CSV table of C-alpha atoms and ligand atoms in Angstrom, one decimal:
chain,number,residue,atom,x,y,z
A,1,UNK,CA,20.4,13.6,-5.8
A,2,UNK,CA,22.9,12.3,-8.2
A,3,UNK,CA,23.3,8.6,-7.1
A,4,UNK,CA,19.6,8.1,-4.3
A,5,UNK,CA,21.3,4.7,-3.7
A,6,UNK,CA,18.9,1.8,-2.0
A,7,UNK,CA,16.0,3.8,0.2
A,8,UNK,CA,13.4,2.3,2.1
A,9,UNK,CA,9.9,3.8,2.9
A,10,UNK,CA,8.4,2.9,6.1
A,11,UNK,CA,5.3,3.5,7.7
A,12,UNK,CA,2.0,1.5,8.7
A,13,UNK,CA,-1.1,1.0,5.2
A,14,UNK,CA,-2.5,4.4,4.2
A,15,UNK,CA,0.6,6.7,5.4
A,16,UNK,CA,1.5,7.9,1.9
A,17,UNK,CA,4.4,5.3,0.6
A,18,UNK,CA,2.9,5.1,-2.6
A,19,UNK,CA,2.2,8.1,-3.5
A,20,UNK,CA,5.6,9.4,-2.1
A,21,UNK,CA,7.6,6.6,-3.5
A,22,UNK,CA,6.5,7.7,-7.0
A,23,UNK,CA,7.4,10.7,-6.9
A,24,UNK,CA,10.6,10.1,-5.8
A,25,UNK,CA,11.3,7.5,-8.5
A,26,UNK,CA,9.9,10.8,-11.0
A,27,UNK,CA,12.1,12.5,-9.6
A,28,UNK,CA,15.3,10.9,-9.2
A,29,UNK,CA,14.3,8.4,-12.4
A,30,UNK,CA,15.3,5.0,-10.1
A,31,UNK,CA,12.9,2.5,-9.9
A,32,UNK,CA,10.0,2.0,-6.8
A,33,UNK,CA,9.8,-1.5,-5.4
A,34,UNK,CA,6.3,-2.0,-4.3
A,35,UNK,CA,6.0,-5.3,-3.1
A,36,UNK,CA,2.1,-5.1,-3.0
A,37,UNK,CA,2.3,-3.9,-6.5
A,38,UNK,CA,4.3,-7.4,-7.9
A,39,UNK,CA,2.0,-9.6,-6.0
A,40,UNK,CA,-0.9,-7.8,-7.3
A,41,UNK,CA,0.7,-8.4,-11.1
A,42,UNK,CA,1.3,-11.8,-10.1
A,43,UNK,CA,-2.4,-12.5,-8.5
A,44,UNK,CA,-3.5,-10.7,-12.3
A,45,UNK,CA,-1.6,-12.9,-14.4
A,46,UNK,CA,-2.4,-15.9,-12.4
A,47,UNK,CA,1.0,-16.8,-11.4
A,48,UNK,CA,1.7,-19.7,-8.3
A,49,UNK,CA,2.8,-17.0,-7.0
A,50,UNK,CA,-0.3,-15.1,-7.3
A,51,UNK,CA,-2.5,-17.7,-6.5
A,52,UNK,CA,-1.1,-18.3,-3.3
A,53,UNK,CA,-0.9,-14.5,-2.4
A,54,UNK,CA,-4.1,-13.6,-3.5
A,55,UNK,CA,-6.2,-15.6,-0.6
A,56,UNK,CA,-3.6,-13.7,2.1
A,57,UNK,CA,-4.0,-10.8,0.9
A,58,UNK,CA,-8.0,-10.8,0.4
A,59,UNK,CA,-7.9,-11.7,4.3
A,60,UNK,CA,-5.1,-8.6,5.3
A,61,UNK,CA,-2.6,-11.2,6.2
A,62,UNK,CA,0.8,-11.3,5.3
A,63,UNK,CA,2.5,-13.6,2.7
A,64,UNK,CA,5.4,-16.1,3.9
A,65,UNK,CA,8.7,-14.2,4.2
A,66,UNK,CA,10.2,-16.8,1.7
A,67,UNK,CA,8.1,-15.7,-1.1
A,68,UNK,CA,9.0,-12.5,-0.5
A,69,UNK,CA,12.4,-12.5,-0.5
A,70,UNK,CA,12.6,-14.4,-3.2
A,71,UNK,CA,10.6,-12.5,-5.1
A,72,UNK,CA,12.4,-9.2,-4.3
A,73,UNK,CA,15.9,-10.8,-4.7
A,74,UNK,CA,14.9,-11.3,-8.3
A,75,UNK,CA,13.4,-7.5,-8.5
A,76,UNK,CA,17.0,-6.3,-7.7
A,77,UNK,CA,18.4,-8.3,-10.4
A,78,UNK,CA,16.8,-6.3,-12.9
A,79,UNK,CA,18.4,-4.0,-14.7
A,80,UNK,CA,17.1,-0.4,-14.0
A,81,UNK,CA,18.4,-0.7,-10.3
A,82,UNK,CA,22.1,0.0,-10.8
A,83,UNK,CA,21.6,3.9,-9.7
A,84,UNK,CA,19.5,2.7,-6.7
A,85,UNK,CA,15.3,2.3,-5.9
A,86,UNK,CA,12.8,2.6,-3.6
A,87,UNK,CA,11.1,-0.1,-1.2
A,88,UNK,CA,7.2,0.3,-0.5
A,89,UNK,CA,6.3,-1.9,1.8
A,90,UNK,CA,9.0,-4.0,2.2
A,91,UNK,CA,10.6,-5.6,4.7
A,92,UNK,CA,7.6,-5.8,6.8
A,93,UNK,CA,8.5,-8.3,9.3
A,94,UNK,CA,12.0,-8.6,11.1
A,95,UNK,CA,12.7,-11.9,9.3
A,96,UNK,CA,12.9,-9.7,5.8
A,97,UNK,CA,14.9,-7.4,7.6
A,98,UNK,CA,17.7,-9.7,8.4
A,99,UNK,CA,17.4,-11.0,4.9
A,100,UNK,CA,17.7,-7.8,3.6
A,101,UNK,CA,20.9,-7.2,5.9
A,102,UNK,CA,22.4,-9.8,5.1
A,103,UNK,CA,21.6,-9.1,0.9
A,104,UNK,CA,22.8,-6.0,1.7
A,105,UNK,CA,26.5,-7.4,3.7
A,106,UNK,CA,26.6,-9.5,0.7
A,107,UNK,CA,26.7,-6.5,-1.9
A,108,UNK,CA,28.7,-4.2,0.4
A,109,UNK,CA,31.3,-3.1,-2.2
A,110,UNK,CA,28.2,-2.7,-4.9
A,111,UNK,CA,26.0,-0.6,-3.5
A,112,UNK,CA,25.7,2.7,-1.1
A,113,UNK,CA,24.3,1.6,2.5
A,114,UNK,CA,20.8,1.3,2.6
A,115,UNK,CA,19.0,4.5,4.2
A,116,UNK,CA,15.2,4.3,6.0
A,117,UNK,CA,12.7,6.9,6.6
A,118,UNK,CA,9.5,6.1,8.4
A,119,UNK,CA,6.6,8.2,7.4
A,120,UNK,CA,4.4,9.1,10.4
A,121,UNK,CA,0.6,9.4,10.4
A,122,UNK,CA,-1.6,8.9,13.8
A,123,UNK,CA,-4.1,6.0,13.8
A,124,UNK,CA,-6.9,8.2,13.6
A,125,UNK,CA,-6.1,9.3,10.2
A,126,UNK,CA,-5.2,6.1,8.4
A,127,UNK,CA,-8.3,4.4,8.2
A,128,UNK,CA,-10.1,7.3,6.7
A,129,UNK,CA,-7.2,7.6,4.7
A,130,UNK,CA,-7.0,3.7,3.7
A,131,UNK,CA,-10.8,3.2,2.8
A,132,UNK,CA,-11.1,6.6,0.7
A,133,UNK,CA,-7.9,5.6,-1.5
A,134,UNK,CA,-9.0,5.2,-5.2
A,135,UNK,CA,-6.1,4.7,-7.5
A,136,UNK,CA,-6.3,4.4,-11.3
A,137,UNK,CA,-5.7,1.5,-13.2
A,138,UNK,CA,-4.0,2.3,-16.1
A,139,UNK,CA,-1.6,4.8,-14.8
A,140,UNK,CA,-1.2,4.0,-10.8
A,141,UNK,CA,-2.3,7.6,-9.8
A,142,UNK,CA,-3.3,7.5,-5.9
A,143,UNK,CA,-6.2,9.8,-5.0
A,144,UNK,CA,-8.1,9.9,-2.4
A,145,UNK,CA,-11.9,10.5,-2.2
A,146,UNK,CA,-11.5,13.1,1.6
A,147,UNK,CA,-8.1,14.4,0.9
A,148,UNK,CA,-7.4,14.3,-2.7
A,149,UNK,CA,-10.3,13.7,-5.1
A,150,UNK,CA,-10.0,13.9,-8.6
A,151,UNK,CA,-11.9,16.7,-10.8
A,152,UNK,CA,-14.3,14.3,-11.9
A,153,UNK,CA,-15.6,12.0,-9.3
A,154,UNK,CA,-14.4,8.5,-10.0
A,155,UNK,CA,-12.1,9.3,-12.8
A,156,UNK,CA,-8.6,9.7,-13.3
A,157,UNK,CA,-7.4,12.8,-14.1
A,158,UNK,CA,-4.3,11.7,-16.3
A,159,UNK,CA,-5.9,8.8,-18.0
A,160,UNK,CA,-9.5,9.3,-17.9
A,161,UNK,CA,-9.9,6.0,-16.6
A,162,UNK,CA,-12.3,5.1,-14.2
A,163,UNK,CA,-10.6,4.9,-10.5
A,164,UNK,CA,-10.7,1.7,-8.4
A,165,UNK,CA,-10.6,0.8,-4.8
A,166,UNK,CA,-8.5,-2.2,-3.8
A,167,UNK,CA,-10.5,-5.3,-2.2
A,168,UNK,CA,-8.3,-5.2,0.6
A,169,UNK,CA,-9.0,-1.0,1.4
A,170,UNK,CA,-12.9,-2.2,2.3
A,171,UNK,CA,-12.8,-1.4,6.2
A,172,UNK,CA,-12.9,-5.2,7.8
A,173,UNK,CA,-9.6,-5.9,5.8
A,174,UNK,CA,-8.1,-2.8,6.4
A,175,UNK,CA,-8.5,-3.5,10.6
A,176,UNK,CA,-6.7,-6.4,9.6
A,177,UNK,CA,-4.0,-5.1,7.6
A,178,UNK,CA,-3.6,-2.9,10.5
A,179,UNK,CA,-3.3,-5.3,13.5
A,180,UNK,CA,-1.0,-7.5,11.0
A,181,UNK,CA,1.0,-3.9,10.8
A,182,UNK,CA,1.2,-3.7,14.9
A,183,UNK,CA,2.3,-7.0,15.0
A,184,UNK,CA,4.6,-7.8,12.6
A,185,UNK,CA,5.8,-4.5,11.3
A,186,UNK,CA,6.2,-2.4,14.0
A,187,UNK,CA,9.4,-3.9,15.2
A,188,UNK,CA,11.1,-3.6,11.9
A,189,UNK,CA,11.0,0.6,12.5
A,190,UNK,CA,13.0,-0.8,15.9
A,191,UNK,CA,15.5,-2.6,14.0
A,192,UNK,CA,15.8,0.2,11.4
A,193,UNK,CA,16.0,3.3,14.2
A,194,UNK,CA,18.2,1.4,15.9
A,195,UNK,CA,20.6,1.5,12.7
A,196,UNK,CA,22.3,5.1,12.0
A,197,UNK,CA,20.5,5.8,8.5
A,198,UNK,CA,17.2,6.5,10.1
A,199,UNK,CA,15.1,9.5,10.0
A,200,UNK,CA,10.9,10.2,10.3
A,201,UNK,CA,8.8,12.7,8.5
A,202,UNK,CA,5.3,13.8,9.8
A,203,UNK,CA,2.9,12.5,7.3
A,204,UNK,CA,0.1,14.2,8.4
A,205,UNK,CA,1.2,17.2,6.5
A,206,UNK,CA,-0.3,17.8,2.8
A,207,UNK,CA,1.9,15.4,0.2
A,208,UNK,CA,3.9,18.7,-1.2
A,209,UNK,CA,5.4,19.2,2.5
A,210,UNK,CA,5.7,15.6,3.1
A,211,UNK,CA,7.8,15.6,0.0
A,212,UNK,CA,9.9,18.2,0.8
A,213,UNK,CA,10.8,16.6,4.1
A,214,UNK,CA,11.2,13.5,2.7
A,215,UNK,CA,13.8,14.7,-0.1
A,216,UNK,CA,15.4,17.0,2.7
A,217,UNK,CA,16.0,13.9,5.4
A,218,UNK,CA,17.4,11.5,2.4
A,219,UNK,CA,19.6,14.2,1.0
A,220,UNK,CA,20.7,14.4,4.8
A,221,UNK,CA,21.2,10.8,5.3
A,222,UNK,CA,22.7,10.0,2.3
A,223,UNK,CA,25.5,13.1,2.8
A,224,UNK,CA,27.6,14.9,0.1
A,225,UNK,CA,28.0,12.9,-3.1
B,301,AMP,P1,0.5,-3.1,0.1
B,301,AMP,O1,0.1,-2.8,-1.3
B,301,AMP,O2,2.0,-2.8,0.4
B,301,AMP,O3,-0.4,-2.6,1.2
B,301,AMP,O4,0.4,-4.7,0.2
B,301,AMP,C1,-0.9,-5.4,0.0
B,301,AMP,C2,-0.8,-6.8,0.6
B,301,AMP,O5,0.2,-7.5,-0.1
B,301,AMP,C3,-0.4,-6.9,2.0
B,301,AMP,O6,-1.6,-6.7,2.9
B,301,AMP,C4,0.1,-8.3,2.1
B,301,AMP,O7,-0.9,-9.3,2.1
B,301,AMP,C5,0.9,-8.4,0.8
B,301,AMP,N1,2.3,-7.9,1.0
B,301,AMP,C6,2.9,-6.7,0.4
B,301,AMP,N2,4.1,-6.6,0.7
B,301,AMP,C7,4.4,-7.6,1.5
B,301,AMP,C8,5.6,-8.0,2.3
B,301,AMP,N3,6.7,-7.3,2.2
B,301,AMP,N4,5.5,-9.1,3.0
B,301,AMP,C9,4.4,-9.9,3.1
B,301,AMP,N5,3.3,-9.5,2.5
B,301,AMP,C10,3.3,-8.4,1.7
């Protein structure tokens, strides 16, 4: 796709956003937004920011919409986002929905309109899914210990590094992170299905086939360039 445009990735913790974001941003060179991913840099460096994400996220809980916004509305700023990006995990509540929307009514003549696909994975899978995720710390490679291990147990294929598991993938967190996802997050797919850029792709496919789909359904929403 010449111009991907703003794209959003939706889907409950563990249904492949990650892993399909980047390679969508490999493929199409645009940036991927991971909202986790800043707040995790800004719980590493320490930031106020950080310090006051850090003990949400350690407990699977959400951090205030504010802080979110904020934080993303200064992502967007940034330079490499002219030919569009992808959102992982963001909006996840209704509230940075409507901020989004309303970003988004702001920019009109800007940008292309923003298109959503939800990525769907029954609840059965996820939690294996969400507990055997290793990813590696130098390069951001996803694997996952069931589905997708790495030749070398515990290391990272690319780097060589050794693989970690996030804090908040230990099971008790992730049945958090999941009943914060019912809540809270599940609407937002409302709002979005409701809107006329919406598609879904079944995640429980392997990640090649999920990619396919994914590219076909964007190239499909987006239209003829
Ligand atoms: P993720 O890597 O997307 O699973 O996010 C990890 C954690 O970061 C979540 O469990 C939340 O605590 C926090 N987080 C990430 N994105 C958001 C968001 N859009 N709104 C609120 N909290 C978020």
């Amino acid at each position: 796709m010449q111009t991907p445009g703003p794209i959003l990735l939706l889907g409950a913790p563990g249904v492949g956003k990650g892993t399909q974001a980047r390679r969508l941003m490999d493929a199409w060179h645009v940036p991927q937004i991971s909202t986790g991913d800043i707040l995790r840099d800004n719980v590493a460096r320490g930031t106020e920011l950080g310090v006051t994400a850090k003990a949400l996220m350690d407990r699977g809980e959400l951090v205030p919409d504010g802080l979110v916004n904020t934080m993303v509305a200064a992502r967007l700023e940034e330079g490499d986002t002219h030919r569009g990006y992808i959102f992982d995990g963001y909006p996840r509540t209704l509230e940075q929905a409507r901020w989004l929307d309303r970003h988004f009514a702001e920019a009109a003549e800007r940008t292309l309109p923003l298109i959503a696909v939800t990525i769907r994975v029954s609840d059965a899978s996820l939690l294996r899914r969400l507990t055997g995720r290793r990813t590696c710390p130098v390069c951001r490679q996803i694997y996952n210990i069931y589905t997708q291990p790495p030749t070398q147990d515990g290391i990272c294929d690319v780097e060589g590094a050794a693989l970690v598991q996030r804090d908040d993938d230990k099971e008790a967190i992730v049945i958090e992170r999941m009943k914060a996802y019912e809540q809270l997050t599940a609407p937002v797919i409302e709002h979005y299905r409701a809107q006329q850029r919406y598609a879904e792709v079944d995640g429980e496919q392997d990640v090649d086939r999920v990619f396919a789909d994914l590219v076909a359904e964007l190239g499909r929403l987006r239209g003829p360039q």
